[in-house]
XYZ file of C-alpha atoms in Angstrom:
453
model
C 127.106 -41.411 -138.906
C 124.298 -39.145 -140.131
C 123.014 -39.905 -143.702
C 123.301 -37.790 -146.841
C 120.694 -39.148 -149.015
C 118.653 -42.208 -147.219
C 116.111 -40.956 -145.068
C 113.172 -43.227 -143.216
C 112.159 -44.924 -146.412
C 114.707 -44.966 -148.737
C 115.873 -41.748 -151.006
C 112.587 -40.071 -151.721
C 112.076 -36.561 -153.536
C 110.262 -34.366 -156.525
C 110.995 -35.623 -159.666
C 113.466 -33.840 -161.293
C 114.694 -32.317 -158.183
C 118.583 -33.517 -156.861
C 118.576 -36.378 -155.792
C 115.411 -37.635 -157.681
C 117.254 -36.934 -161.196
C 118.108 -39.810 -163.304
C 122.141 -39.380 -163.298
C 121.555 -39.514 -159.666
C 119.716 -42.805 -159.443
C 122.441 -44.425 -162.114
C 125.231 -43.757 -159.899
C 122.799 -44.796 -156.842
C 122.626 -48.190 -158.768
C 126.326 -48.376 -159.240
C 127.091 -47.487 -155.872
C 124.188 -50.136 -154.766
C 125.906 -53.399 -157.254
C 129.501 -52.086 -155.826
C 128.576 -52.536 -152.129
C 126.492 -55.558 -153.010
C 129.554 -57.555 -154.982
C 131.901 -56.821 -151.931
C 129.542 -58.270 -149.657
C 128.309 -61.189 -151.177
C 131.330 -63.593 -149.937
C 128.748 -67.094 -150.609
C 128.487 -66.090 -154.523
C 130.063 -68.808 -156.739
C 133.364 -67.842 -158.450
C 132.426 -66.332 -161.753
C 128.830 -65.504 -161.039
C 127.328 -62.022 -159.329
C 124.856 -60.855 -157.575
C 121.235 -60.617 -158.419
C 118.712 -57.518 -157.364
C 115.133 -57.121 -158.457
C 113.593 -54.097 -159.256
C 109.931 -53.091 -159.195
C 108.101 -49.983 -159.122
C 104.407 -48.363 -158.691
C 102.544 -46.845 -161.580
C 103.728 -43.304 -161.368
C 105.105 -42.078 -164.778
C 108.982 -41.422 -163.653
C 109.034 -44.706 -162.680
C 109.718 -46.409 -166.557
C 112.646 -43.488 -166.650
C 114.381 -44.414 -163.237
C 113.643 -48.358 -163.654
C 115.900 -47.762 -166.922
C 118.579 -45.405 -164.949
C 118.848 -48.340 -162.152
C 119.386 -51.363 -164.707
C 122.259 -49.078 -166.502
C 123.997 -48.939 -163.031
C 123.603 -52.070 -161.612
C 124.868 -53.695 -164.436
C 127.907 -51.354 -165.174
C 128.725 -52.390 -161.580
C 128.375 -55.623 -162.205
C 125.053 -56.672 -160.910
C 122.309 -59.315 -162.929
C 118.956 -57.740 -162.551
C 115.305 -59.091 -163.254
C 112.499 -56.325 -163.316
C 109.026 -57.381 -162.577
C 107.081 -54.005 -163.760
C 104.796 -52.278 -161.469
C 104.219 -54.293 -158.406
C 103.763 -53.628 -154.691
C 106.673 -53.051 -152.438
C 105.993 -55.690 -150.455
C 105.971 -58.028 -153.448
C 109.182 -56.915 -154.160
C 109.970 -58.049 -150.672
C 108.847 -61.600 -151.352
C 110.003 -62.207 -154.795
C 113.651 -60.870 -153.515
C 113.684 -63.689 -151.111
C 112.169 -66.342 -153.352
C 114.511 -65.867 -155.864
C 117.284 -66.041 -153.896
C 118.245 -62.698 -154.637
C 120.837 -60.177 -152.534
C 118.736 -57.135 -152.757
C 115.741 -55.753 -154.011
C 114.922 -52.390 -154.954
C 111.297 -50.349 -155.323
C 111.137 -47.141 -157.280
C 107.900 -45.587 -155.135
C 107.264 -42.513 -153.642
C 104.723 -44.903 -151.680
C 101.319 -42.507 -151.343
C 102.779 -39.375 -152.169
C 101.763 -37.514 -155.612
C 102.835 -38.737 -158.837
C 105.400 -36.184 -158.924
C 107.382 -37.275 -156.094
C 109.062 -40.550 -156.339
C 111.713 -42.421 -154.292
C 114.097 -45.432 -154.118
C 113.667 -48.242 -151.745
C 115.835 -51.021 -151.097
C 115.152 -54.610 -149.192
C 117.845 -56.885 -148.393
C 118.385 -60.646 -149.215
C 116.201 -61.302 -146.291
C 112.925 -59.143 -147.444
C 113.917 -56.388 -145.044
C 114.827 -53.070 -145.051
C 118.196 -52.640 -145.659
C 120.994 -52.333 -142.613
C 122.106 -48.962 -141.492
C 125.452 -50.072 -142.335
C 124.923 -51.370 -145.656
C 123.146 -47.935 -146.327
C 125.990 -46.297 -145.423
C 128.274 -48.366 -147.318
C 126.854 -47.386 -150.385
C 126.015 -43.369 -149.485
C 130.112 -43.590 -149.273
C 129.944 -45.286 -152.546
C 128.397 -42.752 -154.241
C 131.356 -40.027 -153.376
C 133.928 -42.841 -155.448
C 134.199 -42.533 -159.138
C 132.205 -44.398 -161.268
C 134.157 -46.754 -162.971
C 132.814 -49.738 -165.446
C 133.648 -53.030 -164.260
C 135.380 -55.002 -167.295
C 133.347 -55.457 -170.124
C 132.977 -59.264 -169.699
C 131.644 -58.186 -166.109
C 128.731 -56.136 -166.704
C 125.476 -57.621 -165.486
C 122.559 -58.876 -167.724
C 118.757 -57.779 -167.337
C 115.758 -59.632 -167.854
C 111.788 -59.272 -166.733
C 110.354 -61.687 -164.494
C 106.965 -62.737 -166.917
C 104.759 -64.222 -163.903
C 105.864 -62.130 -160.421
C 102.190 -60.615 -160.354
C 100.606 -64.075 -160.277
C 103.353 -65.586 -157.792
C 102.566 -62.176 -155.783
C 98.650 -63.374 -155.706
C 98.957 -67.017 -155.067
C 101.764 -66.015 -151.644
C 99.197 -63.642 -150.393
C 95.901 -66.372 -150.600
C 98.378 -68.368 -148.819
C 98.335 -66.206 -145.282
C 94.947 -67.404 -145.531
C 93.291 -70.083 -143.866
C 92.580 -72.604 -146.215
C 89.662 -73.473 -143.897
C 87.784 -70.200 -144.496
C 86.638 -68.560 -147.767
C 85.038 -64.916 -148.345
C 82.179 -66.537 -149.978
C 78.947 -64.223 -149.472
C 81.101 -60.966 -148.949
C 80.616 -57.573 -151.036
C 83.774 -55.963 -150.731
C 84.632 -52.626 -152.553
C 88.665 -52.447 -153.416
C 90.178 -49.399 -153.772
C 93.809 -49.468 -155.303
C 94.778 -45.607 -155.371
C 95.704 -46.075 -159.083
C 98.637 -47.922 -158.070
C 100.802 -50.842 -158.100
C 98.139 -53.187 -156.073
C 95.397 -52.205 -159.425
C 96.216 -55.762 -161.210
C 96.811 -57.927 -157.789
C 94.353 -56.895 -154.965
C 91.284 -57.809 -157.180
C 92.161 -61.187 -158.043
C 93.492 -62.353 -154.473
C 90.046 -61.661 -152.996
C 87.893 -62.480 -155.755
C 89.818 -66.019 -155.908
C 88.591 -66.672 -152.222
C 85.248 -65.817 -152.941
C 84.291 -63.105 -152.593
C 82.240 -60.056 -154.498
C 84.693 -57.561 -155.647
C 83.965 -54.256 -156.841
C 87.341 -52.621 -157.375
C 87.243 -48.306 -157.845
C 91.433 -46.462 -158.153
C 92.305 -49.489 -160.971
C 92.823 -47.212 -164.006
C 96.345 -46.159 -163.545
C 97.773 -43.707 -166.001
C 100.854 -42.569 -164.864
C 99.307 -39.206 -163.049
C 96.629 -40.100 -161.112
C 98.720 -42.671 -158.460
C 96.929 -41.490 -154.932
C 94.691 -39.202 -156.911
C 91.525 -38.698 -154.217
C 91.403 -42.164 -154.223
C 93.232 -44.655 -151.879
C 94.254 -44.802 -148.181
C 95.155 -41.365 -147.350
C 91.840 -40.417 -149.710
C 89.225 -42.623 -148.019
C 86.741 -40.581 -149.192
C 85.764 -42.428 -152.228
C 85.927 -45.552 -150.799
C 83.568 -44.984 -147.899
C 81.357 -43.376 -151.060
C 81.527 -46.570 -152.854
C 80.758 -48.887 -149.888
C 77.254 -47.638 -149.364
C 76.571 -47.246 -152.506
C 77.143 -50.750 -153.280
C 75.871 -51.568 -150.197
C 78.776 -53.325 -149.838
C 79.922 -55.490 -146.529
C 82.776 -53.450 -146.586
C 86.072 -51.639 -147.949
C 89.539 -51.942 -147.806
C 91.893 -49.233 -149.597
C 95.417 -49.466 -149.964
C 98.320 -46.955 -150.843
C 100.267 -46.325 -154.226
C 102.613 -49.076 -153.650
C 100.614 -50.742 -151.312
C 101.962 -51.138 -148.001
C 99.229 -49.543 -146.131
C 95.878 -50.164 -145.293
C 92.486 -49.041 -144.150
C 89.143 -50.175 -144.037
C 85.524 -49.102 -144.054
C 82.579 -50.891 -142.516
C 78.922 -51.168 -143.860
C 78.044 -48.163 -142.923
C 81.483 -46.174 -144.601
C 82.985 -45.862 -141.448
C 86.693 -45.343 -141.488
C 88.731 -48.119 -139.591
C 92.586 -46.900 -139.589
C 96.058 -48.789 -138.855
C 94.965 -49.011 -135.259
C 92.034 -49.963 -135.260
C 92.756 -52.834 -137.762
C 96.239 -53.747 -135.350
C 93.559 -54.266 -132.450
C 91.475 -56.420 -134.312
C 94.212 -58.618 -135.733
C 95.853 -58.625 -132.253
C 92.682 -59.396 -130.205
C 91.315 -62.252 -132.349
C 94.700 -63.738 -132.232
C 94.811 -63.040 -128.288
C 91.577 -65.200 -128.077
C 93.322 -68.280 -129.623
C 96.204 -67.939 -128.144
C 98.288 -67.338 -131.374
C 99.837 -63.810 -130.697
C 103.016 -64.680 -130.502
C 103.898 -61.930 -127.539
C 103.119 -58.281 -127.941
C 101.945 -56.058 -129.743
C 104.546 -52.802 -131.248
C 103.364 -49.594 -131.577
C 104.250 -46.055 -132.827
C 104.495 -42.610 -131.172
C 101.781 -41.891 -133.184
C 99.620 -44.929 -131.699
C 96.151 -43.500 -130.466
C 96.357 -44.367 -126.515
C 93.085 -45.929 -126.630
C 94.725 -48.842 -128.741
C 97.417 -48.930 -125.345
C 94.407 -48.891 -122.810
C 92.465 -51.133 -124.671
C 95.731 -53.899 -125.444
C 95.933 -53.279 -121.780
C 92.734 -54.702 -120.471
C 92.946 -57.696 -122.281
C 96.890 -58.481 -121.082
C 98.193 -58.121 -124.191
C 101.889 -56.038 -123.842
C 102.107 -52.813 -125.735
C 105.481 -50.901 -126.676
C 105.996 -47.911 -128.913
C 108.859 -47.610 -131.571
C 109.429 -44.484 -133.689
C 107.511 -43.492 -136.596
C 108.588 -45.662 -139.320
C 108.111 -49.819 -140.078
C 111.616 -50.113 -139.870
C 111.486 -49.034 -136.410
C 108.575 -51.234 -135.472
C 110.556 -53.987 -137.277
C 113.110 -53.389 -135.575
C 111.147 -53.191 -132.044
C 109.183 -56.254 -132.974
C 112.966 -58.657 -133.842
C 114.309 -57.560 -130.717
C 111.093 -58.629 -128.671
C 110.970 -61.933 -130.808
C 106.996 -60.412 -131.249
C 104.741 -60.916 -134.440
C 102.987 -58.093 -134.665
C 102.953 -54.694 -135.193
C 101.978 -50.948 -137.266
C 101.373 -47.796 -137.334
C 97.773 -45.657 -137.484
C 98.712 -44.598 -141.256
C 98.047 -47.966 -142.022
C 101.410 -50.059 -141.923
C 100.779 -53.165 -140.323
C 103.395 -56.298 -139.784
C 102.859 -60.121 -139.285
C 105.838 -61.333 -139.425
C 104.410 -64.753 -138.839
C 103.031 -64.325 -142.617
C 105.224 -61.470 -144.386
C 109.064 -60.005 -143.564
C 107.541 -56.523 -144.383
C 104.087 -54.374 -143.962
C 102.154 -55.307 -146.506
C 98.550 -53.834 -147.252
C 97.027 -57.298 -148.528
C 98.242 -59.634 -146.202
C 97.228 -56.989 -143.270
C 93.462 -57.158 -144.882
C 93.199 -60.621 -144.991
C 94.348 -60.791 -140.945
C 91.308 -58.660 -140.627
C 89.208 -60.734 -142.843
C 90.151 -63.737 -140.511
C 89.373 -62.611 -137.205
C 85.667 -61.715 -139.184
C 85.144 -65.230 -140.278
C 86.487 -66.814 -137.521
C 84.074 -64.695 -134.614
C 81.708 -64.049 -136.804
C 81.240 -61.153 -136.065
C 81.106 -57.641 -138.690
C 83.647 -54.616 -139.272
C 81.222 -52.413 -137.318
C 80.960 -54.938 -134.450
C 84.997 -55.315 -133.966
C 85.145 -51.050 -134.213
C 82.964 -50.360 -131.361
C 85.471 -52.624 -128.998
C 88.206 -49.714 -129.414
C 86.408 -46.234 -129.716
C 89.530 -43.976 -130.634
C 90.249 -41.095 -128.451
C 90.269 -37.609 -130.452
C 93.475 -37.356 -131.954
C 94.454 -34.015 -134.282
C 97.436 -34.102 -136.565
C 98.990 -30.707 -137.978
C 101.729 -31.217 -140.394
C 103.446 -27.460 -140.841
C 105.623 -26.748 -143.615
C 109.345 -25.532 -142.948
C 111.254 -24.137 -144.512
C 114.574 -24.857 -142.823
C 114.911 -27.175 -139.856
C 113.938 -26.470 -136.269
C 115.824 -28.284 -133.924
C 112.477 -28.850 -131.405
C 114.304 -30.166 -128.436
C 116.302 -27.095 -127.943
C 113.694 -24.243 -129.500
C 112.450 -22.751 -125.948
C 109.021 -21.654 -127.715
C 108.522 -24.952 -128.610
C 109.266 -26.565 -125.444
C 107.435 -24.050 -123.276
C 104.398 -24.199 -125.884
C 104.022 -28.275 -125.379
C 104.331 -27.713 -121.591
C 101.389 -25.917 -121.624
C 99.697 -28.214 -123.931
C 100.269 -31.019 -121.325
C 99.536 -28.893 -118.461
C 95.950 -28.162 -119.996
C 95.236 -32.248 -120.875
C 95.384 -32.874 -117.004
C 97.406 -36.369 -117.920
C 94.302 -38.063 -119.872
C 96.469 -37.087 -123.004
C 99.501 -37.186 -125.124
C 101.179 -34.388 -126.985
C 103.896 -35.400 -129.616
C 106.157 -32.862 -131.751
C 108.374 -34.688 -134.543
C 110.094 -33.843 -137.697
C 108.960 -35.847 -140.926
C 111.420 -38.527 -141.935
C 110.342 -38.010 -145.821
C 109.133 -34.539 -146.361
C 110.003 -31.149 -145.313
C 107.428 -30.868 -142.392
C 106.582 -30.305 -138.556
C 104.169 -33.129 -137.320
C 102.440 -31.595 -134.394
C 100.077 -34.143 -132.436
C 97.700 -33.943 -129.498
C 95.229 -36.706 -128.388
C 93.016 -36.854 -125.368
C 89.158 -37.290 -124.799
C 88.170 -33.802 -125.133
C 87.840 -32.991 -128.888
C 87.573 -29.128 -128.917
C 90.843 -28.833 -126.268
C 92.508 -31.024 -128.855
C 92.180 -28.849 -131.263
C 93.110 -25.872 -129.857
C 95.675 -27.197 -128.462
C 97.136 -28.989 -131.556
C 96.544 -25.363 -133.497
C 98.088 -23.518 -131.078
C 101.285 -25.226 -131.209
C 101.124 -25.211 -134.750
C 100.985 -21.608 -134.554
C 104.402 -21.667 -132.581
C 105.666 -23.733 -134.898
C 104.778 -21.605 -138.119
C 106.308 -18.449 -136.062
C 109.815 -20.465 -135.216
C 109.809 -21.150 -138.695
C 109.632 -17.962 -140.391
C 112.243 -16.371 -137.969
């Protein structure tokens, strides 16, 4: 079955804009607590089921925490809210607290005027395509309050930041410290602002945090992951060791060396997989994306280390990764998985990997980066309109024919719709930069022209 309102990552939309409304997300709630209470068989007569709810720091989010808690409880849920947290905190406290679900309101690093609903199931996970569609059919039902002696209660969880900090210090060796590091932190304005800082400061090392002043509008402002910019500013200016900048509700990471260079998702996978490679800890392969540059592949490859590529999305590279009975995977955007450490991506936990494999070889950012030179890789994303169904659209087809006739096999050239935003995603990779981009823009082109007709 095809879904109406779940996409990739949850429902996800402009604020304001069906489904993103706040009637919307109360009967999302109630539909969520009505599925929940008919599947929760272990719960002890009399009691129901428990969900946590946390959010990022864009504005909307205070408006549809308060839509959610009205639903849930008139469908007879308990709920604790922890206030603006990262989604993968979320993830943790929902399995720490025994709970049956866990929900993030996030539009993850879109702009402050998007925003989106996220769920995780008892297990820290993203929810089951069934349960999903259990609760998209719930939405079509009526909504009808439970008894009154059934509604759920509500209360806020006082200390899930600081039980947040002390899991993440955990995933790290207690061995090793980042005593003698300079390390700029770069928090996008978002829900990491109040947790990233003290988690590396507390294991020593020299924190100088920029993206920490969240007011509601400026989540993912020029600052954060998909912003590097200011961070590789603020590295050499501080003449800092390096950087690490995470998303608005940070799940995703990059890095920057000494010098401000950009490390991305796979860059920081190879790293994390390598080091653990050398010590025999990796736990099997290593999961990938369509999206994964090929040098990352070749260069996985050499060293015997297996390689498989999912779809775009975590889930899918969960999902790759359980089926395997494999540790460790991401994506290039920055979404990286240990599932030794974490049931979920999760931006702080991926940095410290990183930071491990540095203190344990002893060797720098910049050193590890020159082991996997990235092959040119140029990413379009085209606006539609309407969609374009690119496995039948001849243009298309006969357009990335070309494309791969012209790479001579030393590249890849991927066409995909966006799971989360109404967008083409055309990508070409290979060694010779200036093909790349011709290639990637003229397919673009195509795709712009299909569009409009």
């Amino acid at each position: 079955m095809s879904r109406k309102y779940f996409g990739t990552d949850g429902v996800r939309g402009k604020v304001g804009t069906f489904p993103i409304t706040p009637d919307f997300v109360m009967r999302l709630g109630y539909a969520a607590g009505r599925v929940l209470t008919r599947m929760d068989h272990h719960l002890v007569p009399g009691t129901k089921p428990l969900v946590i709810i946390g959010k990022d720091t864009r504005i909307s989010g205070y408006m549809f925490e308060t839509a959610l808690v009205s639903g849930l409880c008139a469908g007879g849920v308990n709920v604790r809210i922890t206030g603006p947290l990262p989604t993968p905190a979320i993830a943790h406290v929902t399995r720490a607290q025994r709970a049956q679900a866990g929900i993030v309101i996030s539009a993850s690093h879109n702009p402050f005027d998007d925003n989106g609903i996220k769920f995780f199931s008892a297990q820290g996970t993203k929810l089951p395509d069934e349960v999903e569609l259990a609760i998209e059919a719930e939405l079509d039902q009526p909504m009808e309050l439970v008894p009154t002696e059934q509604i759920g209660r509500v209360k806020r969880i006082d200390d899930a930041a600081g039980r947040y900090i002390e899991f993440c210090k955990s995933t790290f060796p207690n061995a090793l410290d980042l005593r003698g590091l300079k390390i700029v932190l770069d928090c996008a304005n978002g829900a990491t602002y109040h947790v990233a800082p003290p988690v590396f400061h507390e294991l020593g090392a020299e924190v100088i945090s920029i993206g920490t002043q969240p007011n509601g509008l400026n989540i993912n402002l020029n600052v954060g992951s998909t912003h590097p910019e200011s961070l590789q500013q603020a590295v050499v200016e501080h003449q800092a060791d390096l950087g690490i900048a995470f998303d608005g509700d940070g799940d995703r990471v990059v890095m920057a060396d000494n010098q401000g260079q950009l490390l991305d998702g796979d860059q920081l996978l190879y790293i994390i997989a390598s080091h653990r490679h050398q010590r025999g800890r990796l736990g099997g392969g290593v999961v990938g994306t369509l999206m994964t540059n090929l040098a990352l592949e070749h260069a996985l490859g050499k060293e015997g280390i297996p390689f498989q590529r999912a779809k775009v999305g975590d889930r899918y590279v969960l999902e790759l990764l359980n089926a395997n009975e494999w540790q460790l995977g991401g994506e290039n955007s920055g979404h990286i998985l240990c599932l030794d450490k974490h049931s979920s991506g999760d931006g702080i936990i991926a940095a410290l990997q990183v930071l491990h494999a540095l203190r344990s070889s002893g060797l720098s950012l910049a050193d590890w980066a020159k082991r996997l030179p990235l092959y040119p890789q140029v990413l379009i994303n085209v606006k539609v309109a309407q969609r374009i169904d690119l496995d039948s659209n001849t243009a298309l087809q006969a357009a990335v024919t070309s494309a791969e006739g012209a790479l001579k096999g030393t590249g890849r050239v991927l066409l995909r719709a966006s799971g989360t935003e109404p967008k083409i995603r055309v990508m070409v990779e290979g060694q010779d930069r200036p093909l790349v981009q011709r290639l990637a823009e003229e397919i673009a082109a195509v795709v712009q022209q299909e569009a409009a007709s």
